[in-house]
mmCIF file of C-alpha atoms in Angstrom:
data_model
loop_
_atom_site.group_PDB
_atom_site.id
_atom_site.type_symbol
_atom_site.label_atom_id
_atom_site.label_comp_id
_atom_site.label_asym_id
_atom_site.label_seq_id
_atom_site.Cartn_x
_atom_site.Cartn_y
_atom_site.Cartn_z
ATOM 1 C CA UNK A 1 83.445 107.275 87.825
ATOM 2 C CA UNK A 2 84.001 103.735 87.059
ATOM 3 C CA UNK A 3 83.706 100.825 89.892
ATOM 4 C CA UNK A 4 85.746 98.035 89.066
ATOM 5 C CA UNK A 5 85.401 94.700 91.208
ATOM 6 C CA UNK A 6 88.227 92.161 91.012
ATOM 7 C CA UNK A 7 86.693 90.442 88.099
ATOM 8 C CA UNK A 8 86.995 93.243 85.666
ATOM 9 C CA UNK A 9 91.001 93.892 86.871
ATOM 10 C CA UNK A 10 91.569 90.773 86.749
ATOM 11 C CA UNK A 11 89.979 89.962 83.353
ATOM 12 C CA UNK A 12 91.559 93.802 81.610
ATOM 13 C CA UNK A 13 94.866 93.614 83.420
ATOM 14 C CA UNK A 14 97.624 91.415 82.162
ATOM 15 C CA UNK A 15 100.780 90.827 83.110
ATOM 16 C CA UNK A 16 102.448 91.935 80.171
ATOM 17 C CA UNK A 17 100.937 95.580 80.265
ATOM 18 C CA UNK A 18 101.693 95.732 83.545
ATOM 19 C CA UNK A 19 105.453 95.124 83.266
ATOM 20 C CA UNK A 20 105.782 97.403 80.394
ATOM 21 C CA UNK A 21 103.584 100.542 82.222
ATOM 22 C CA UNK A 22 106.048 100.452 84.740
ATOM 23 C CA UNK A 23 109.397 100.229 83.015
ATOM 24 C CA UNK A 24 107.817 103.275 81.193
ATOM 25 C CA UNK A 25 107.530 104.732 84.723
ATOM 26 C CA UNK A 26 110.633 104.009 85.750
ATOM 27 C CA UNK A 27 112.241 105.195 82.330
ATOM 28 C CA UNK A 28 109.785 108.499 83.429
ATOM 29 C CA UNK A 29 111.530 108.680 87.332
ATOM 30 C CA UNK A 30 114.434 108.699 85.395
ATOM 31 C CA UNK A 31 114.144 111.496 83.045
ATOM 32 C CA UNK A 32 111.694 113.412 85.629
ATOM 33 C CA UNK A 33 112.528 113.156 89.014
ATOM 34 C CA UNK A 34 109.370 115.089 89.940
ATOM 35 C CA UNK A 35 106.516 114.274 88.396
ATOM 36 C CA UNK A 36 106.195 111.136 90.837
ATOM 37 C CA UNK A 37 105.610 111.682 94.266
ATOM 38 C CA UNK A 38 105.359 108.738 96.501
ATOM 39 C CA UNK A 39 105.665 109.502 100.074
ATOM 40 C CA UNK A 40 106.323 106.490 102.393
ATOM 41 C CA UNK A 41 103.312 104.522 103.075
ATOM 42 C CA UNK A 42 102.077 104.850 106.707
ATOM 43 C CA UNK A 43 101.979 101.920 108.390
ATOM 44 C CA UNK A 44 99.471 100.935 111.384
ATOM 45 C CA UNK A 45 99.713 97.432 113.092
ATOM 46 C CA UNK A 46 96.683 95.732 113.970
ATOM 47 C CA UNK A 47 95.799 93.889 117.091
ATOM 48 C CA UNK A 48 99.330 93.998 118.253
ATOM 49 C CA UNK A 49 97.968 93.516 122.351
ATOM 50 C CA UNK A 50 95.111 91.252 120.992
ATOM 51 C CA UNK A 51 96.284 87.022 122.042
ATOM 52 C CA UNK A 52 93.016 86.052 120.109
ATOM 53 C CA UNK A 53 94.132 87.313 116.861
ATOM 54 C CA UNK A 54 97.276 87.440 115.052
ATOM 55 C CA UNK A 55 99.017 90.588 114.554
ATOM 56 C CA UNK A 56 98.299 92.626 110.834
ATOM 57 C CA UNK A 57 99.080 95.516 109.831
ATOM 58 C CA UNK A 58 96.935 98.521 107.487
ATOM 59 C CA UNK A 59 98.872 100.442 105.320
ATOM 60 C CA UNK A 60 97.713 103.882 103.041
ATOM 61 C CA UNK A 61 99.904 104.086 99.814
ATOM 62 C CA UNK A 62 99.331 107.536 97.949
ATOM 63 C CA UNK A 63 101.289 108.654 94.848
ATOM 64 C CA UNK A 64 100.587 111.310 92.207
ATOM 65 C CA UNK A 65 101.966 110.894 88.408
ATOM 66 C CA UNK A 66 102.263 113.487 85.721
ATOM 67 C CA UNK A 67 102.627 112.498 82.596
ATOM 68 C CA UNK A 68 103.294 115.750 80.960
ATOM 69 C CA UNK A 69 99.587 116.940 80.552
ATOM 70 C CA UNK A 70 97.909 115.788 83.174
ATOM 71 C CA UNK A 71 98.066 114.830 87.168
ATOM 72 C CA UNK A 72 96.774 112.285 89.055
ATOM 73 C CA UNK A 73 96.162 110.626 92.552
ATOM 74 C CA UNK A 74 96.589 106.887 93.293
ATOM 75 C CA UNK A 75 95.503 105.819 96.749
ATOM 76 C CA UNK A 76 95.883 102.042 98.051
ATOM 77 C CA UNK A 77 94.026 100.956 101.137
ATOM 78 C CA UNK A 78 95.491 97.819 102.791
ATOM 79 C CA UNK A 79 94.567 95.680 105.310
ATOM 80 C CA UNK A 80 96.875 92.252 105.845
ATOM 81 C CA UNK A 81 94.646 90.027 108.000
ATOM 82 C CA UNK A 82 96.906 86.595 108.560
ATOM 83 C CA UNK A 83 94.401 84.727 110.229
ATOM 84 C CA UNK A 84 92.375 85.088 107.094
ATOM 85 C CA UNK A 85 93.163 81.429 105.462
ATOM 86 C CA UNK A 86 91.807 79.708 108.625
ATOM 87 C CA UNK A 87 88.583 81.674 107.602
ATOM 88 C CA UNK A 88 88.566 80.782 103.345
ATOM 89 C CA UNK A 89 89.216 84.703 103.373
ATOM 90 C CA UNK A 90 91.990 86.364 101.333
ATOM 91 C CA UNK A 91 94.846 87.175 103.627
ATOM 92 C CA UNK A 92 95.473 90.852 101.642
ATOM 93 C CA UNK A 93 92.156 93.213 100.956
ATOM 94 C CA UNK A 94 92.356 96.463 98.936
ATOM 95 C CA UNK A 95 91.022 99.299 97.398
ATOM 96 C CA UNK A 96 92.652 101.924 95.296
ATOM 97 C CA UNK A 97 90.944 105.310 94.131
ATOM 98 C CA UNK A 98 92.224 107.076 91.318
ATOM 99 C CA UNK A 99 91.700 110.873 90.718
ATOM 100 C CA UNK A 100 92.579 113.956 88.445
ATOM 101 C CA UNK A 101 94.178 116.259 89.918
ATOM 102 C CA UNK A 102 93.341 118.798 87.664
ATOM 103 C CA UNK A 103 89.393 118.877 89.074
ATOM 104 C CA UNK A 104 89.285 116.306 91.678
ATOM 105 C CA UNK A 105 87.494 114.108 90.019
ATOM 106 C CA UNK A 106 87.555 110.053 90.645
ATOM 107 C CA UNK A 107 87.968 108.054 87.599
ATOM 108 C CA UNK A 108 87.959 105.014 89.388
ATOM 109 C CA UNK A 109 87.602 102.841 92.430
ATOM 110 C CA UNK A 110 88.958 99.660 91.920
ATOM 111 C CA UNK A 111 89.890 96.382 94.056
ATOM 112 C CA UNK A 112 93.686 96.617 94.682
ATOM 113 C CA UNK A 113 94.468 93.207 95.922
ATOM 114 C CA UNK A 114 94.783 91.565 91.981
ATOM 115 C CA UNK A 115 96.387 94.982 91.463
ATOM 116 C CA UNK A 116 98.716 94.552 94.145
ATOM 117 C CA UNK A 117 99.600 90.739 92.930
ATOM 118 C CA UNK A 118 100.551 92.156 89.678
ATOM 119 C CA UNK A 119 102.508 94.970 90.165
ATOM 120 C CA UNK A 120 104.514 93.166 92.554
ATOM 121 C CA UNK A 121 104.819 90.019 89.905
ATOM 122 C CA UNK A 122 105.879 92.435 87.409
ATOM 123 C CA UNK A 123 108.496 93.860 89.296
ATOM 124 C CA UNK A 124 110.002 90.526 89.903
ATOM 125 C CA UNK A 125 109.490 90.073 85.913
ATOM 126 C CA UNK A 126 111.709 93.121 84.961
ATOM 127 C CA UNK A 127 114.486 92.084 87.318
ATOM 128 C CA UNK A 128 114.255 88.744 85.811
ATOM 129 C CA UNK A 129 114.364 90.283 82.557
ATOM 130 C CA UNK A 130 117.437 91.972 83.465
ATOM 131 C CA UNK A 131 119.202 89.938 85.681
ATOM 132 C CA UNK A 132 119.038 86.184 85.434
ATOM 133 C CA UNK A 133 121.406 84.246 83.177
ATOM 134 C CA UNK A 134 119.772 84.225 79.647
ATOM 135 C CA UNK A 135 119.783 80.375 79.418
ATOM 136 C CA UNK A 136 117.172 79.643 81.783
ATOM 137 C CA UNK A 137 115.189 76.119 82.308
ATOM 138 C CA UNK A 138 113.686 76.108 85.098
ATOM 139 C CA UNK A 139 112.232 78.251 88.124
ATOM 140 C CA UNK A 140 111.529 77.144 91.951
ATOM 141 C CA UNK A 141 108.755 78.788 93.803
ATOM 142 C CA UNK A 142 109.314 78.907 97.465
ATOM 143 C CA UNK A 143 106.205 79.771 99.226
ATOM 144 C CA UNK A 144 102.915 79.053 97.156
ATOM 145 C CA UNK A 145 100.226 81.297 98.813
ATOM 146 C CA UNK A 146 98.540 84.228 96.706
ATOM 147 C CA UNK A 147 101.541 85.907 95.842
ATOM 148 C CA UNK A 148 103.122 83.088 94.496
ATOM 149 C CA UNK A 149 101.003 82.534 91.275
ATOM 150 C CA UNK A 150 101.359 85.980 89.267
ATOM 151 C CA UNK A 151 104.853 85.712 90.409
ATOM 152 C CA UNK A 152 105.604 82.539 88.496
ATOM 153 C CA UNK A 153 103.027 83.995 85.917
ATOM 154 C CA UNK A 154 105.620 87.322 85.586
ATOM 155 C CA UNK A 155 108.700 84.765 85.368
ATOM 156 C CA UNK A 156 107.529 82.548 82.312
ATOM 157 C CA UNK A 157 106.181 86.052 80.862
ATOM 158 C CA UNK A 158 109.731 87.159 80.304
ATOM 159 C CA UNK A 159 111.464 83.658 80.070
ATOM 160 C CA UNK A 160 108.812 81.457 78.146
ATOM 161 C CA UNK A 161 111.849 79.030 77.562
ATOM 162 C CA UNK A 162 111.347 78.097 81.069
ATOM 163 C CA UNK A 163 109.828 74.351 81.238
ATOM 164 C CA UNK A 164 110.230 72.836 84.706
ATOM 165 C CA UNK A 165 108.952 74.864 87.836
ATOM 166 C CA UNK A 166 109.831 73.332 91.534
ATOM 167 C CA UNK A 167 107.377 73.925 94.016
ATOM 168 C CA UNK A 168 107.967 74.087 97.815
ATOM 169 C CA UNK A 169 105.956 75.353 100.678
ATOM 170 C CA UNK A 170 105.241 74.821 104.126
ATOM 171 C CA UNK A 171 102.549 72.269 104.222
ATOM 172 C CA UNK A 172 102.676 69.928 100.944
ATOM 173 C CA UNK A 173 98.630 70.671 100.878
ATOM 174 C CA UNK A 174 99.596 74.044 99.702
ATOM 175 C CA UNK A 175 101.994 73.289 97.329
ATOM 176 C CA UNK A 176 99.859 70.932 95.717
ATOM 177 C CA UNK A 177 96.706 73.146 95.689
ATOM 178 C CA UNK A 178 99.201 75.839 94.021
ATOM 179 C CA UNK A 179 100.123 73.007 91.474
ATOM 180 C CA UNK A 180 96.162 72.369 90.496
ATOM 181 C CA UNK A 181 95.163 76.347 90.397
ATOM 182 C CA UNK A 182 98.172 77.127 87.738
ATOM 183 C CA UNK A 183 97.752 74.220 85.769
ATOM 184 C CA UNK A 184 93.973 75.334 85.365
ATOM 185 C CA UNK A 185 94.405 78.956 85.489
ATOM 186 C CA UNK A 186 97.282 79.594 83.095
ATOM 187 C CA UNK A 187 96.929 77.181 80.408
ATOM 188 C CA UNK A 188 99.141 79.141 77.800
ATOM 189 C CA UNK A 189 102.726 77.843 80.284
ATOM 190 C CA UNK A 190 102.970 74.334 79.287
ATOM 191 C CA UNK A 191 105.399 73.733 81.764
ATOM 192 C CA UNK A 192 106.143 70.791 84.274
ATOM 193 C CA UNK A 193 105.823 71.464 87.839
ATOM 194 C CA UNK A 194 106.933 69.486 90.715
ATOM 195 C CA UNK A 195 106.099 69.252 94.470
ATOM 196 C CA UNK A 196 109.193 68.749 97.076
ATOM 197 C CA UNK A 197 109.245 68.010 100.708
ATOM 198 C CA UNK A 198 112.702 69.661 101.315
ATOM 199 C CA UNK A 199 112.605 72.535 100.269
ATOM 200 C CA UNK A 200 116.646 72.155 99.546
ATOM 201 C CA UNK A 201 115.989 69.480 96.937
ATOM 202 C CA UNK A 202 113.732 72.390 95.424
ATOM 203 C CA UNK A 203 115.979 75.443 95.087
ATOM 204 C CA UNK A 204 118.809 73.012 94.132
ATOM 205 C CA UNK A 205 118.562 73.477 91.136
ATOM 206 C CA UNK A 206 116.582 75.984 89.611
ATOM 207 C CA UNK A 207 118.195 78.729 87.780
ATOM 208 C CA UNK A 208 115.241 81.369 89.054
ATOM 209 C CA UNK A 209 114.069 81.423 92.696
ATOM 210 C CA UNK A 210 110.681 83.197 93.322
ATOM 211 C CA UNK A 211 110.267 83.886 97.692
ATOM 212 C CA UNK A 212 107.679 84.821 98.544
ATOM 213 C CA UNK A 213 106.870 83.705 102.555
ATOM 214 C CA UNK A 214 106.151 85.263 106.262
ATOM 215 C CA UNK A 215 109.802 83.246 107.127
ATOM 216 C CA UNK A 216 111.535 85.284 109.754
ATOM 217 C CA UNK A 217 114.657 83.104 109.146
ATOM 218 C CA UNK A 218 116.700 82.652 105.849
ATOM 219 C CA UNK A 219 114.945 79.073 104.627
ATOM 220 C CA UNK A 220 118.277 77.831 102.426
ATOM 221 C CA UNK A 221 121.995 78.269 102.590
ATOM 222 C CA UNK A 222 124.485 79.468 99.660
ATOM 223 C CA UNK A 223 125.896 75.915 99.539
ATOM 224 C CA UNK A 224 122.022 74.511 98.399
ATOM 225 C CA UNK A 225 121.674 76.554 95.434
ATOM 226 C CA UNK A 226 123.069 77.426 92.126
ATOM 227 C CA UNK A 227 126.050 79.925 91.924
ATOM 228 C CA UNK A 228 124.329 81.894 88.994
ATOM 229 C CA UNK A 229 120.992 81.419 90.450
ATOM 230 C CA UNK A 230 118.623 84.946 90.234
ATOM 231 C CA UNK A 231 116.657 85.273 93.142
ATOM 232 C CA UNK A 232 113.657 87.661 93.543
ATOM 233 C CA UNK A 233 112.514 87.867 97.515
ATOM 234 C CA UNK A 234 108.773 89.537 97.902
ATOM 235 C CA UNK A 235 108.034 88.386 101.196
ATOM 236 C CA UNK A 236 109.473 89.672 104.619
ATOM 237 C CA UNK A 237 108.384 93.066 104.095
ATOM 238 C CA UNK A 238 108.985 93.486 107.741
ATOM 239 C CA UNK A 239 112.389 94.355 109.640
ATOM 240 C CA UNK A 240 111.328 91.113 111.902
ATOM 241 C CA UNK A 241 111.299 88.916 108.569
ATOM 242 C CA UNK A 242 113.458 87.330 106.843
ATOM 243 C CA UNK A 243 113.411 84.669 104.152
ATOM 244 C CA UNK A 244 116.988 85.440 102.546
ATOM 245 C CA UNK A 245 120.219 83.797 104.085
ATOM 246 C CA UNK A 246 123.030 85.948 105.174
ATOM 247 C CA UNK A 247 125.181 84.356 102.877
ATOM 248 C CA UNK A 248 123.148 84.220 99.939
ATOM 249 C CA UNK A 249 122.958 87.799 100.147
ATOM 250 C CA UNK A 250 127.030 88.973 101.352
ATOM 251 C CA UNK A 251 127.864 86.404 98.375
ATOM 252 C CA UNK A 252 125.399 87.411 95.709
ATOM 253 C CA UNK A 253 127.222 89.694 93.452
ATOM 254 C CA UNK A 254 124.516 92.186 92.521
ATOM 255 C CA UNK A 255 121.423 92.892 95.529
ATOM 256 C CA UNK A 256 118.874 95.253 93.691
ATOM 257 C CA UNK A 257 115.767 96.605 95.331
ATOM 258 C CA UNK A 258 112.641 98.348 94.059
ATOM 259 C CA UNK A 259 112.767 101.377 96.299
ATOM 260 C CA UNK A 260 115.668 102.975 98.139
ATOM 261 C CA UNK A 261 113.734 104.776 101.101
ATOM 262 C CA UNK A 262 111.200 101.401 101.549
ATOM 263 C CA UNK A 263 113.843 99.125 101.566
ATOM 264 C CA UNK A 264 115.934 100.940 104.622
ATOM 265 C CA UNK A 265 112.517 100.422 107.071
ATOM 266 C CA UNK A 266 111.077 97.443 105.445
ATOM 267 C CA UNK A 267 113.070 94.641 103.936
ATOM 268 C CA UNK A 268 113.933 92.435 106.833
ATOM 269 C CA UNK A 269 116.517 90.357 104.911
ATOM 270 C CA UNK A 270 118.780 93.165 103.934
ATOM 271 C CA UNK A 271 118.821 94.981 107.214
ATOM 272 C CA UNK A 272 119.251 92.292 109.469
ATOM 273 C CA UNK A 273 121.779 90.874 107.340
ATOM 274 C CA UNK A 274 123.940 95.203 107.425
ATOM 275 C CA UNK A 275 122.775 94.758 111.646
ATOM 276 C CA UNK A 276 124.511 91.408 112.040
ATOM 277 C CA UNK A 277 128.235 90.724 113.365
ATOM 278 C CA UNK A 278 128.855 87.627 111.398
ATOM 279 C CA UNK A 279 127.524 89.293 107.977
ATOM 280 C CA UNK A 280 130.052 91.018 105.832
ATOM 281 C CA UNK A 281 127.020 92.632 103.827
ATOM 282 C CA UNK A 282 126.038 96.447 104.713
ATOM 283 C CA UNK A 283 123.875 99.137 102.897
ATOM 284 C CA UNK A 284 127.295 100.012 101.155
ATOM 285 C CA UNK A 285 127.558 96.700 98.815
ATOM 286 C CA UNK A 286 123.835 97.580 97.812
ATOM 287 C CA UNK A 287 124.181 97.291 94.112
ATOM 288 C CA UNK A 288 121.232 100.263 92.982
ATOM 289 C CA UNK A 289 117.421 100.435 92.292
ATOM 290 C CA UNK A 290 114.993 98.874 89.487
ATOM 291 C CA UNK A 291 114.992 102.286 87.670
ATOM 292 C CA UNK A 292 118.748 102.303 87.236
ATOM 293 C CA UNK A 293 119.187 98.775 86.472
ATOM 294 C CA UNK A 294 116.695 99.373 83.652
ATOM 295 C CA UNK A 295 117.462 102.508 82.421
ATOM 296 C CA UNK A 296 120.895 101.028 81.776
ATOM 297 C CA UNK A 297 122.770 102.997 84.689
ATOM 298 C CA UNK A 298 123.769 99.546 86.367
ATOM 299 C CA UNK A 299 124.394 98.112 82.733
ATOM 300 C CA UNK A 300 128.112 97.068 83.787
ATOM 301 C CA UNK A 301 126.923 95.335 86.616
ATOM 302 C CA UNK A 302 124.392 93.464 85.089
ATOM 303 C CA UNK A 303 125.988 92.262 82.667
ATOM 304 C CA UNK A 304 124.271 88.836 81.740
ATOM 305 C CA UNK A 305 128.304 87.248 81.223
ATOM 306 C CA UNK A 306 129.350 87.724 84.396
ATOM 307 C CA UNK A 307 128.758 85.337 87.122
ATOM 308 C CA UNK A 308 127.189 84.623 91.027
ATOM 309 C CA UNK A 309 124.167 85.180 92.554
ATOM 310 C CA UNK A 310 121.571 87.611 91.936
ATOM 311 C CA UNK A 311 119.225 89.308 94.300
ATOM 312 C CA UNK A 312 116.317 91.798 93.734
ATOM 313 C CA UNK A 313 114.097 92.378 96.996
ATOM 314 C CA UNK A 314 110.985 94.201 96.834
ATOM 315 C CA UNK A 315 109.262 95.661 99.228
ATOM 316 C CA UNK A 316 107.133 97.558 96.906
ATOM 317 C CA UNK A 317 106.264 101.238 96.545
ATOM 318 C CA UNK A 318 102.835 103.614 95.623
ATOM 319 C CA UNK A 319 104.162 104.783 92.402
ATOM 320 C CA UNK A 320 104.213 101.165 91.253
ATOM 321 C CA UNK A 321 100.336 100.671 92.410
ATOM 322 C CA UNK A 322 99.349 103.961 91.023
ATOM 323 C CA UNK A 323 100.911 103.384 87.605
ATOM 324 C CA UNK A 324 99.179 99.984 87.107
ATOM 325 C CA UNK A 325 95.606 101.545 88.691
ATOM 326 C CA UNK A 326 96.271 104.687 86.184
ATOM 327 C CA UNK A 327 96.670 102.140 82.891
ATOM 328 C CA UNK A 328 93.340 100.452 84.829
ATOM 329 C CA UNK A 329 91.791 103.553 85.470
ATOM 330 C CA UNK A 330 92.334 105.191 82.080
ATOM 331 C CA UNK A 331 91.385 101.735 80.366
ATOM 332 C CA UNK A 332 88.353 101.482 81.779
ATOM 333 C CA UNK A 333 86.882 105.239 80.738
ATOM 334 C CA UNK A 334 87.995 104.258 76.912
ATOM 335 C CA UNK A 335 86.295 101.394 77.102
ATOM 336 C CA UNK A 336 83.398 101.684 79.934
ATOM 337 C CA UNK A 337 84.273 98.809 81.864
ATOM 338 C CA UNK A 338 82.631 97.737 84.967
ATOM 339 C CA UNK A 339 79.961 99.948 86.614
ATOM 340 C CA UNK A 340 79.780 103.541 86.271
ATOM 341 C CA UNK A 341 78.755 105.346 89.356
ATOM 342 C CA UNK A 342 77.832 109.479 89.094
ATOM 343 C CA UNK A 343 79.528 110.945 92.109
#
């Protein structure tokens, strides 16, 4: 069994791989319905009576994949901790054990929080890929905390025409520490990137618009962005949430999501925008999935000529996580990485 600390994920996983591991799985949904099994993840809140602390949440994400040989287990812990910044702590921790199902043994342990960034990046990076207009300059990221780097990363992976990136978040401190990280951490985007106070002179325009916040109100209107602007929305993963206008979303001419069943329970834009009177939008005018926008069953609607808004919201799923820790997993036996542990 191999132990793998964030380190050697972060240093063996990259976002490329990742992206193309999980078209491949949803290409594999596609063609076998059943050799992914991803139950909903069960959901605990934490602290919810507790006035000291704020309230979190732990979540346990299994899946299984076969791959037409073989079987295995994926298992994410999670614990969200919010009051975490105000500590210099991570607000997300995880783990993620991978086994075969075959024997039972555990290939790997592995830290599932860079794991986590990445899938979720990468699913953002596929709808891009698929769904923003093909002329693309320039991206806004709304919200800069962790999520917000691999999700830019994802963004110039499949658009490296992009040059100019708008940054906006809640206190200017953190858009400007966001600015500094990139800049040093992903040298190979030599792009331009911008801090705003109003966050409406940052979406204006930007032809991609990464969200990824705690906002439990939609943060900009229709009439502040661009009408062919592709927005992917990663935060609000909570029916309470929301980060996504009611009219962005009744106007946006194609709303994707990642997962069908997560989506109903878990993306607070969407179903606060089907529960409200003044919203014309409802589950009906959902457009489809990630798997059949890229397997081509959406390709009509996707088509890059047409025109108006664009919306994929992700609320993320365990097959996603245990495709990426499976390509991890499977990596690091070929190759011995990190620590190996008899067990």
């Amino acid at each position: 069994m191999q132990l793998l600390n964030q380190a050697v994920v972060t240093e063996h996983l990259s976002m490329q791989a990742a992206i193309g591991v999980i078209e491949a799985l949803l290409h594999q949904q596609a063609a076998h319905p059943d050799w992914i099994k991803a139950p909903e993840r069960l959901v605990i809140e934490t602290f919810s009576e507790d006035d000291a602390r704020s309230s979190g949440s732990h979540l346990s994400m299994p899946a299984t994949i076969y791959d037409g040989k073989n079987e295995y287990t994926a298992v994410k812990l999670v614990t969200i901790c919010p009051d975490n910044p105000s500590r210099n702590l991570p607000t997300t921790t995880a783990i993620i054990t991978v086994s075969n199902n075959d024997n039972g043994e555990i290939l790997a342990i592995m830290d599932g929080v860079y794991i986590t960034q990445v899938r979720t990046a990468a699913l953002s990076g596929i709808a891009t890929k698929y769904m923003a207009s093909p002329d693309c300059q320039s991206v806004a990221v709304v919200g800069c905390g962790g999520m917000a780097y691999e999700q830019l990363h994802a963004v110039l992976t499949v658009r490296p025409e992009i040059k100019t990136v708008y940054l906006w978040n809640r206190s200017r401190e953190g858009a400007e520490t966001f600015k500094a990280k990139f800049t040093r951490d992903y040298p190979q985007w030599d792009v331009t990137l911008t801090v705003f106070e109003d966050i409406n002179d940052a979406v204006r325009d930007a032809d991609v618009i990464n969200v990824a916040t705690r906002a439990t109100e939609g943060l900009f209107d229709l009439s502040h962005i661009k009408s062919d602007v592709h927005i992917n929305a990663v935060g609000a993963y909570q029916p309470s949430m929301k980060e996504i206008s009611n009219d962005v979303i009744a106007s946006s001419r194609m709303v994707i999501v990642d997962d069908w069943a997560g989506s109903r329970h878990e993306a607070g834009d969407l179903i606060q925008a089907h529960n409200s009177a003044d919203c014309t939008w409802t589950w009906d005018d959902l457009s489809g999935d990630l798997q059949a926008l890229v397997t081509g069953a959406l390709q009509e609607k996707a088509a890059k000529s047409d025109y108006g808004v664009t919306l994929f919201k992700s609320v993320g799923a365990a097959s996603f996580d245990a495709a990426v820790a499976l390509y991890v997993a499977q990596q690091a036996e070929q190759k011995n990485l990190g620590s190996s542990v008899a067990w």
